[in-house]
Amino acid sequence: MLSRPRRAGPMANGSQTLNMLRGFIILLVFQGIGEAAAHYGKVPIPGPVIGMVLLFLALTFRGSEMPIWLGQTGYFMIRWLALMFVPACVGLFFLPTSHVGQWLAIIGVIVLATLLTLTATACVMKHLLQPETKHR
Amino acid sequence: MMAWISPASLLAVTFAAFTPAFYLYKISKVPPAIHPLLHPLVTAPLLVSGLLLLVDVDYSQYRQANSPLFFLLGTATVALAIPLHQQFHHIRKLVKPLLITLLFGASFAVISALSVAWLLGASIDTLISLTPKSVTTPIALGITEKIGGEPGLTAGVVVFTGVVGAAFGPILFRWLNITDDRIKGFVLGISAHAVGTARAFEISSRCGAFASLGLGLTGILTAALLPWVVTAFLR
C-alpha cells in the first residue's frame, strides 16, 4: 500500500523539479542536524546515521502520511547508492603497506569470517521466524 | 611529483567506470548464472584503480576529487529512513526475533573475525583493526580510533567485507534456501553494512528497509559495546 511512491501525475509535472528540491532540502536539513548532534554530542555515531534516526522518528510521529515528493527524492538517492560507494571501494587497492606480511590473514578473515557471519546469522533468523509459518 | 589532473575528470572517471560496470551486470543477470563478482561494486572500483595506476594518480587525489560522492553518501544514508518508515509495520511485529538476531549477528561478526584472524596468525594490532569489520565505515573508524587500531586498514577491511557480503550473500541465501526478503535484508545489513544495504535494495524495498535497520542497529550496538570488550580481553 505504502510501498514505492507512484510517479507524480501530469498535474505535478510542472513542479517536479521543485519537488525534487524540496525533498533534497529535507534530507540535507536532517543530515545537518545529525552532523551537529555528532559534533556537539561527542558520540562515535556518524552524523548521517543520527540524521536517519531523527528523520525516521519525525516521519513516524508526524501522524499524517509521508509526502510523495519526499519518497521520490529518497528513492532516487537510494537507487544511486552503489555508485556513491565506488570511490570508497577504490581505496581497497591503495591500502597502507605497513601490514604487508599479514595479507593472507587479512584476506582470509574478510572472506571466511564474512561468509560465516552471513550463514550463521541467516540460519538463526530463519529459525526464529519459523513458528510464524509452522501452522500452514 | 605526480602530474596534476583536474578534479572534474577524476569524478568523471567514477561515472565512466560505473556505466560499463552496470551494463555488464545487467546483461549477466540471466537467472541461473552466477555473477557475484560481476557486481558494479566489484568491477567499477577495479576499472577505476586500474586507470589510476595507469596514469599514476594517487588515491588521496582521487578521493579529494570524489568528495561530492562521499558527501551524498551521507544524504543517501538519511534517505534510508524513508523505506524504514514505510516498512515499520512489518518491523514492529518482529521486535523480539530481530533483536535476538541482531545481538547474535553483531557479536558473531566480531568473534568470527577474531578467531579466524588468530588462526591465520595475525598480529594483535591487525586483530584490533579487524574487529569492527561489519560496521559501516564512519562508525568503524570511530571505533578503531578508540581501541587503537589502524584507520587505513580498518577502512579497507570494512569496504572489502561489504563487497564480499553483497557479492556472495544472495548466493548463500539461495544455497540455504532462504526466500524471505526480511531475512535477506536484515542479515545483509548486519554483516555487510551499507554496501550490503545497497545490494538489498536491488532485491526489494522491503529487503532494503530491513537492511537499513540491521545496518543502523549493528553500528550503534558495536560502537557502544566493542570498546569495552577490546579493553577487557585484548589490551
Coordinates of C-alpha atoms in Angstrom, one line a residue:
Chain A
M1 CA 0.0 0.0 0.0
L2 CA 2.6 2.4 1.1
S3 CA 5.4 0.9 -1.0
R4 CA 7.3 2.6 -3.7
P5 CA 5.8 6.0 -4.4
R6 CA 3.8 6.4 -7.6
R7 CA 5.2 8.7 -10.3
A8 CA 3.7 12.1 -9.9
G9 CA 0.7 12.7 -12.1
P10 CA 0.5 15.0 -15.0
M11 CA -0.6 17.8 -12.8
A12 CA 2.6 17.6 -10.7
N13 CA 4.8 17.6 -13.9
G14 CA 5.5 21.3 -13.9
S15 CA 6.6 21.4 -10.3
Q16 CA 8.5 18.1 -10.4
T17 CA 11.9 19.8 -10.3
L18 CA 10.8 21.9 -7.3
N19 CA 9.5 18.8 -5.5
M20 CA 12.9 17.1 -6.0
L21 CA 14.5 20.2 -4.4
R22 CA 12.0 20.2 -1.5
G23 CA 12.9 16.5 -0.8
F24 CA 16.5 17.3 -1.1
I25 CA 16.2 20.1 1.4
I26 CA 14.5 17.9 4.0
L27 CA 17.3 15.3 3.6
L28 CA 20.0 17.9 3.9
V29 CA 18.3 19.5 7.0
F30 CA 18.3 16.2 8.8
Q31 CA 21.8 15.4 7.7
G32 CA 22.8 18.8 9.1
I33 CA 21.0 18.2 12.4
G34 CA 22.7 14.8 12.6
E35 CA 26.1 16.2 11.9
A36 CA 25.6 18.9 14.6
A37 CA 24.5 16.3 17.1
A38 CA 27.5 14.1 16.3
H39 CA 29.8 17.2 16.6
Y40 CA 28.5 18.6 19.9
G41 CA 27.3 15.4 21.4
K42 CA 30.8 13.7 21.1
V43 CA 29.2 10.4 20.3
P44 CA 31.0 7.9 18.0
I45 CA 27.9 7.6 15.8
P46 CA 28.3 9.4 12.4
G47 CA 26.0 12.4 11.7
P48 CA 24.1 10.9 8.8
V49 CA 23.1 7.8 10.9
I50 CA 21.8 10.2 13.6
G51 CA 20.0 12.1 10.8
M52 CA 18.4 8.9 9.6
V53 CA 17.1 8.0 13.1
L54 CA 15.7 11.5 13.5
L55 CA 14.0 11.6 10.1
F56 CA 12.6 8.2 10.9
L57 CA 11.2 9.4 14.2
A58 CA 9.9 12.6 12.6
L59 CA 8.1 10.6 9.8
T60 CA 6.6 8.1 12.3
F61 CA 5.4 10.6 14.9
R62 CA 4.2 13.1 12.4
G63 CA 0.8 11.5 12.2
S64 CA -0.1 12.4 8.6
E65 CA 1.1 10.4 5.6
M66 CA 4.6 11.0 4.2
P67 CA 4.6 13.4 1.2
I68 CA 5.1 11.7 -2.1
W69 CA 7.8 14.1 -3.2
L70 CA 10.0 13.1 -0.2
G71 CA 9.6 9.4 -1.1
Q72 CA 10.6 10.3 -4.7
T73 CA 13.8 12.1 -3.7
G74 CA 14.6 9.5 -1.1
Y75 CA 14.3 6.5 -3.5
F76 CA 16.2 8.5 -6.2
M77 CA 19.2 8.8 -3.7
I78 CA 18.9 5.1 -2.7
R79 CA 18.9 4.0 -6.3
W80 CA 22.4 5.5 -6.7
L81 CA 23.9 4.1 -3.5
A82 CA 26.2 1.7 -5.3
L83 CA 27.7 4.5 -7.5
M84 CA 28.4 6.5 -4.3
F85 CA 30.3 3.6 -2.9
V86 CA 32.7 3.3 -5.8
P87 CA 35.3 5.9 -4.5
A88 CA 35.4 4.2 -1.1
C89 CA 35.8 0.8 -2.7
V90 CA 38.7 2.0 -4.9
G91 CA 40.6 2.7 -1.6
L92 CA 40.8 -1.0 -1.2
F93 CA 43.5 -1.2 -3.9
F94 CA 45.5 1.6 -2.2
L95 CA 45.8 0.3 1.4
P96 CA 48.7 1.3 3.6
T97 CA 51.7 -1.1 3.1
S98 CA 52.5 -1.4 6.8
H99 CA 50.7 -4.7 7.1
V100 CA 52.4 -6.4 4.1
G101 CA 53.2 -9.7 6.0
Q102 CA 49.6 -10.0 7.2
W103 CA 47.8 -10.0 3.9
L104 CA 46.9 -13.7 3.9
A105 CA 45.4 -13.4 7.3
I106 CA 43.5 -10.2 6.4
I107 CA 42.0 -11.6 3.2
G108 CA 41.2 -14.9 4.9
V109 CA 39.5 -13.1 7.7
I110 CA 37.4 -11.0 5.5
V111 CA 36.3 -13.7 3.1
L112 CA 35.9 -16.5 5.7
A113 CA 34.5 -14.6 8.6
T114 CA 32.1 -12.7 6.4
L115 CA 30.7 -15.8 4.8
L116 CA 30.5 -17.5 8.3
T117 CA 28.6 -14.4 9.7
L118 CA 26.2 -14.3 6.8
T119 CA 25.4 -18.0 7.1
A120 CA 25.1 -18.2 10.9
T121 CA 23.0 -15.0 11.2
A122 CA 20.7 -16.1 8.4
C123 CA 20.2 -19.5 9.9
V124 CA 19.5 -18.0 13.4
M125 CA 16.9 -15.6 12.0
K126 CA 15.3 -18.2 9.8
H127 CA 15.0 -20.4 12.8
L128 CA 13.5 -17.6 14.9
L129 CA 10.9 -16.8 12.2
Q130 CA 9.9 -20.5 11.8
P131 CA 6.9 -20.6 14.2
E132 CA 5.3 -18.0 12.0
T133 CA 5.0 -20.4 9.1
K134 CA 4.7 -23.6 11.0
H135 CA 0.9 -23.7 11.1
R136 CA 0.5 -23.9 7.4
Chain B
M1 CA 55.8 14.6 -8.0
M2 CA 52.7 13.4 -9.6
A3 CA 51.1 15.1 -12.6
W4 CA 48.1 17.4 -11.9
I5 CA 44.8 16.1 -13.1
S6 CA 41.6 18.1 -12.9
P7 CA 39.2 17.0 -10.2
A8 CA 36.3 17.1 -12.6
S9 CA 38.0 14.4 -14.8
L10 CA 38.7 12.3 -11.7
L11 CA 35.0 12.5 -10.8
A12 CA 34.1 11.7 -14.4
V13 CA 36.3 8.6 -14.1
T14 CA 34.0 7.2 -11.4
F15 CA 30.9 7.8 -13.6
A16 CA 32.6 6.5 -16.7
A17 CA 33.7 3.3 -14.9
F18 CA 30.3 2.7 -13.4
T19 CA 28.5 2.8 -16.8
P20 CA 30.1 -0.3 -18.4
A21 CA 30.2 -2.0 -15.0
F22 CA 26.4 -1.5 -14.6
Y23 CA 25.7 -2.6 -18.1
L24 CA 27.8 -5.8 -17.7
Y25 CA 25.9 -6.6 -14.5
K26 CA 22.6 -6.0 -16.3
I27 CA 23.4 -8.4 -19.2
S28 CA 24.9 -11.0 -16.9
K29 CA 21.7 -11.1 -14.8
V30 CA 20.3 -14.2 -16.6
P31 CA 18.6 -16.1 -13.7
P32 CA 20.7 -19.3 -13.3
A33 CA 24.0 -17.6 -14.0
I34 CA 26.3 -17.0 -11.0
H35 CA 27.7 -13.5 -11.2
P36 CA 28.6 -12.2 -7.7
L37 CA 32.0 -10.9 -8.9
L38 CA 30.3 -9.0 -11.8
H39 CA 28.5 -6.6 -9.4
P40 CA 29.3 -3.0 -10.2
L41 CA 30.7 -2.6 -6.7
V42 CA 33.4 -5.1 -7.7
T43 CA 34.0 -4.2 -11.4
A44 CA 33.8 -0.4 -11.2
P45 CA 36.4 0.0 -8.5
L46 CA 38.7 -2.4 -10.4
L47 CA 38.3 -0.3 -13.5
V48 CA 39.0 2.9 -11.7
S49 CA 42.0 1.6 -9.8
G50 CA 43.5 0.2 -13.0
L51 CA 43.1 3.6 -14.6
L52 CA 44.6 5.4 -11.6
L53 CA 47.6 3.1 -11.6
L54 CA 48.0 3.6 -15.4
V55 CA 48.1 7.3 -15.3
D56 CA 49.9 7.4 -11.9
V57 CA 47.4 9.3 -9.8
D58 CA 47.4 8.6 -6.1
Y59 CA 44.4 7.7 -4.1
S60 CA 44.2 10.8 -2.0
Q61 CA 44.0 13.0 -5.1
Y62 CA 41.2 10.8 -6.5
R63 CA 39.4 10.7 -3.1
Q64 CA 39.6 14.5 -2.9
A65 CA 38.1 14.9 -6.3
N66 CA 35.3 12.5 -5.5
S67 CA 34.3 14.1 -2.2
P68 CA 30.9 15.1 -3.6
L69 CA 30.0 11.4 -3.8
F70 CA 31.2 10.9 -0.2
F71 CA 29.0 13.7 0.9
L72 CA 26.0 12.4 -1.0
L73 CA 26.5 9.0 0.7
G74 CA 25.6 10.8 3.9
T75 CA 22.5 12.3 2.3
A76 CA 21.5 8.8 1.0
T77 CA 22.0 7.4 4.5
V78 CA 19.5 9.9 5.8
A79 CA 17.1 8.8 3.0
L80 CA 17.2 5.2 4.3
A81 CA 14.7 6.5 7.0
I82 CA 12.0 6.5 4.3
P83 CA 11.8 2.8 3.5
L84 CA 12.4 2.2 7.2
H85 CA 9.3 4.3 8.0
Q86 CA 7.2 2.6 5.2
Q87 CA 8.1 -0.9 6.4
F88 CA 7.8 -0.2 10.1
H89 CA 4.6 -2.1 10.5
H90 CA 6.4 -5.2 9.4
I91 CA 9.3 -4.5 11.7
R92 CA 7.1 -3.8 14.8
K93 CA 5.7 -7.3 14.6
L94 CA 9.2 -8.8 14.7
V95 CA 10.9 -6.9 17.5
K96 CA 12.0 -10.0 19.5
P97 CA 13.4 -12.1 16.7
L98 CA 15.1 -9.1 15.2
L99 CA 16.8 -8.1 18.5
I100 CA 18.0 -11.7 19.1
T101 CA 19.3 -11.9 15.5
L102 CA 21.0 -8.5 15.9
L103 CA 22.7 -9.5 19.2
F104 CA 23.8 -12.8 17.7
G105 CA 24.9 -11.4 14.4
A106 CA 26.8 -8.4 15.7
S107 CA 28.8 -10.4 18.2
F108 CA 29.3 -13.3 15.8
A109 CA 30.8 -10.9 13.3
V110 CA 33.4 -9.7 15.8
I111 CA 34.1 -13.2 17.3
S112 CA 34.5 -14.9 13.9
A113 CA 36.8 -12.2 12.7
L114 CA 39.0 -12.5 15.8
S115 CA 39.1 -16.3 15.7
V116 CA 39.9 -16.7 12.0
A117 CA 42.5 -13.9 12.2
W118 CA 44.1 -15.6 15.2
L119 CA 44.1 -19.0 13.5
L120 CA 45.8 -17.4 10.4
G121 CA 48.4 -15.9 12.7
A122 CA 47.6 -12.2 12.5
S123 CA 49.3 -9.9 14.9
I124 CA 47.5 -8.2 17.8
D125 CA 47.5 -4.8 16.0
T126 CA 45.9 -6.4 13.0
L127 CA 43.4 -8.2 15.2
I128 CA 42.3 -5.0 16.7
S129 CA 41.9 -3.2 13.4
L130 CA 39.8 -6.1 12.1
T131 CA 37.2 -6.2 14.9
P132 CA 34.8 -3.5 13.6
K133 CA 34.7 -5.0 10.1
S134 CA 31.0 -5.5 9.8
V135 CA 30.2 -1.9 10.9
T136 CA 29.6 0.9 8.4
T137 CA 32.9 2.8 7.6
P138 CA 32.3 6.1 9.6
I139 CA 31.3 4.2 12.8
A140 CA 34.1 1.7 12.3
L141 CA 36.7 4.4 12.0
G142 CA 35.4 6.0 15.2
I143 CA 35.6 2.6 17.0
T144 CA 39.1 1.7 15.7
E145 CA 40.5 5.1 16.8
K146 CA 39.0 4.4 20.3
I147 CA 40.5 0.9 20.6
G148 CA 43.9 1.7 19.0
G149 CA 43.5 0.1 15.6
E150 CA 44.8 1.5 12.3
P151 CA 42.2 3.6 10.5
G152 CA 43.6 2.9 7.0
L153 CA 43.5 -0.9 7.5
T154 CA 40.1 -0.8 9.1
A155 CA 38.6 1.3 6.3
G156 CA 39.9 -1.2 3.7
V157 CA 38.7 -4.2 5.7
V158 CA 35.2 -2.7 6.2
V159 CA 34.8 -2.0 2.5
F160 CA 36.1 -5.4 1.5
T161 CA 33.7 -7.1 3.9
G162 CA 30.8 -5.1 2.4
V163 CA 31.8 -6.2 -1.1
V164 CA 32.2 -9.8 -0.1
G165 CA 28.8 -9.8 1.7
A166 CA 27.0 -8.0 -1.2
A167 CA 28.5 -10.2 -3.8
F168 CA 28.1 -13.6 -2.1
G169 CA 25.2 -13.0 0.2
P170 CA 22.5 -13.6 -2.3
I171 CA 24.2 -16.8 -3.5
L172 CA 24.5 -18.1 0.1
F173 CA 20.8 -17.3 0.6
R174 CA 19.9 -19.4 -2.4
W175 CA 22.0 -22.3 -1.0
L176 CA 20.5 -22.0 2.4
N177 CA 17.1 -22.0 0.8
I178 CA 16.2 -18.6 2.2
T179 CA 13.5 -16.8 0.2
D180 CA 12.2 -14.4 2.9
D181 CA 13.3 -10.8 1.9
R182 CA 13.1 -9.8 5.6
I183 CA 15.8 -12.3 6.5
K184 CA 18.0 -11.5 3.4
G185 CA 17.8 -7.8 4.2
F186 CA 18.4 -7.9 7.9
V187 CA 21.3 -10.3 7.5
L188 CA 22.9 -8.2 4.7
G189 CA 22.6 -5.1 6.9
I190 CA 24.1 -6.7 9.9
S191 CA 27.1 -8.4 8.2
A192 CA 27.7 -6.3 5.2
H193 CA 26.6 -2.8 6.4
A194 CA 25.8 -0.1 3.8
V195 CA 27.3 -1.9 0.8
G196 CA 25.1 -4.9 1.7
T197 CA 22.2 -2.5 2.1
A198 CA 22.7 -1.1 -1.4
R199 CA 22.6 -4.7 -2.7
A200 CA 19.4 -5.4 -0.6
F201 CA 17.6 -2.5 -2.3
E202 CA 18.2 -4.3 -5.6
I203 CA 16.2 -7.3 -4.2
S204 CA 13.2 -5.3 -3.0
S205 CA 12.4 -2.2 -1.0
R206 CA 11.3 -4.4 1.9
C207 CA 14.6 -6.2 1.8
G208 CA 16.3 -2.8 1.8
A209 CA 14.3 -1.5 4.7
F210 CA 15.3 -4.5 6.8
A211 CA 18.9 -4.0 5.7
S212 CA 18.8 -0.3 6.8
L213 CA 17.5 -1.4 10.1
G214 CA 20.3 -4.0 10.6
L215 CA 22.9 -1.5 9.4
G216 CA 21.9 1.2 11.9
L217 CA 21.4 -1.1 14.9
T218 CA 24.6 -3.0 14.3
G219 CA 26.6 0.2 14.1
I220 CA 25.1 1.6 17.2
L221 CA 25.4 -1.6 19.2
T222 CA 29.0 -2.2 18.2
A223 CA 30.0 1.3 18.8
A224 CA 28.6 1.1 22.3
L225 CA 30.0 -2.3 23.3
L226 CA 33.1 -3.1 21.3
P227 CA 35.5 -0.7 23.1
W228 CA 34.6 -2.3 26.4
V229 CA 35.2 -5.8 25.0
V230 CA 38.5 -4.9 23.5
T231 CA 39.9 -3.3 26.6
A232 CA 38.7 -6.2 28.7
F233 CA 40.2 -9.0 26.5
L234 CA 42.9 -7.7 24.2
R235 CA 44.6 -4.8 26.0

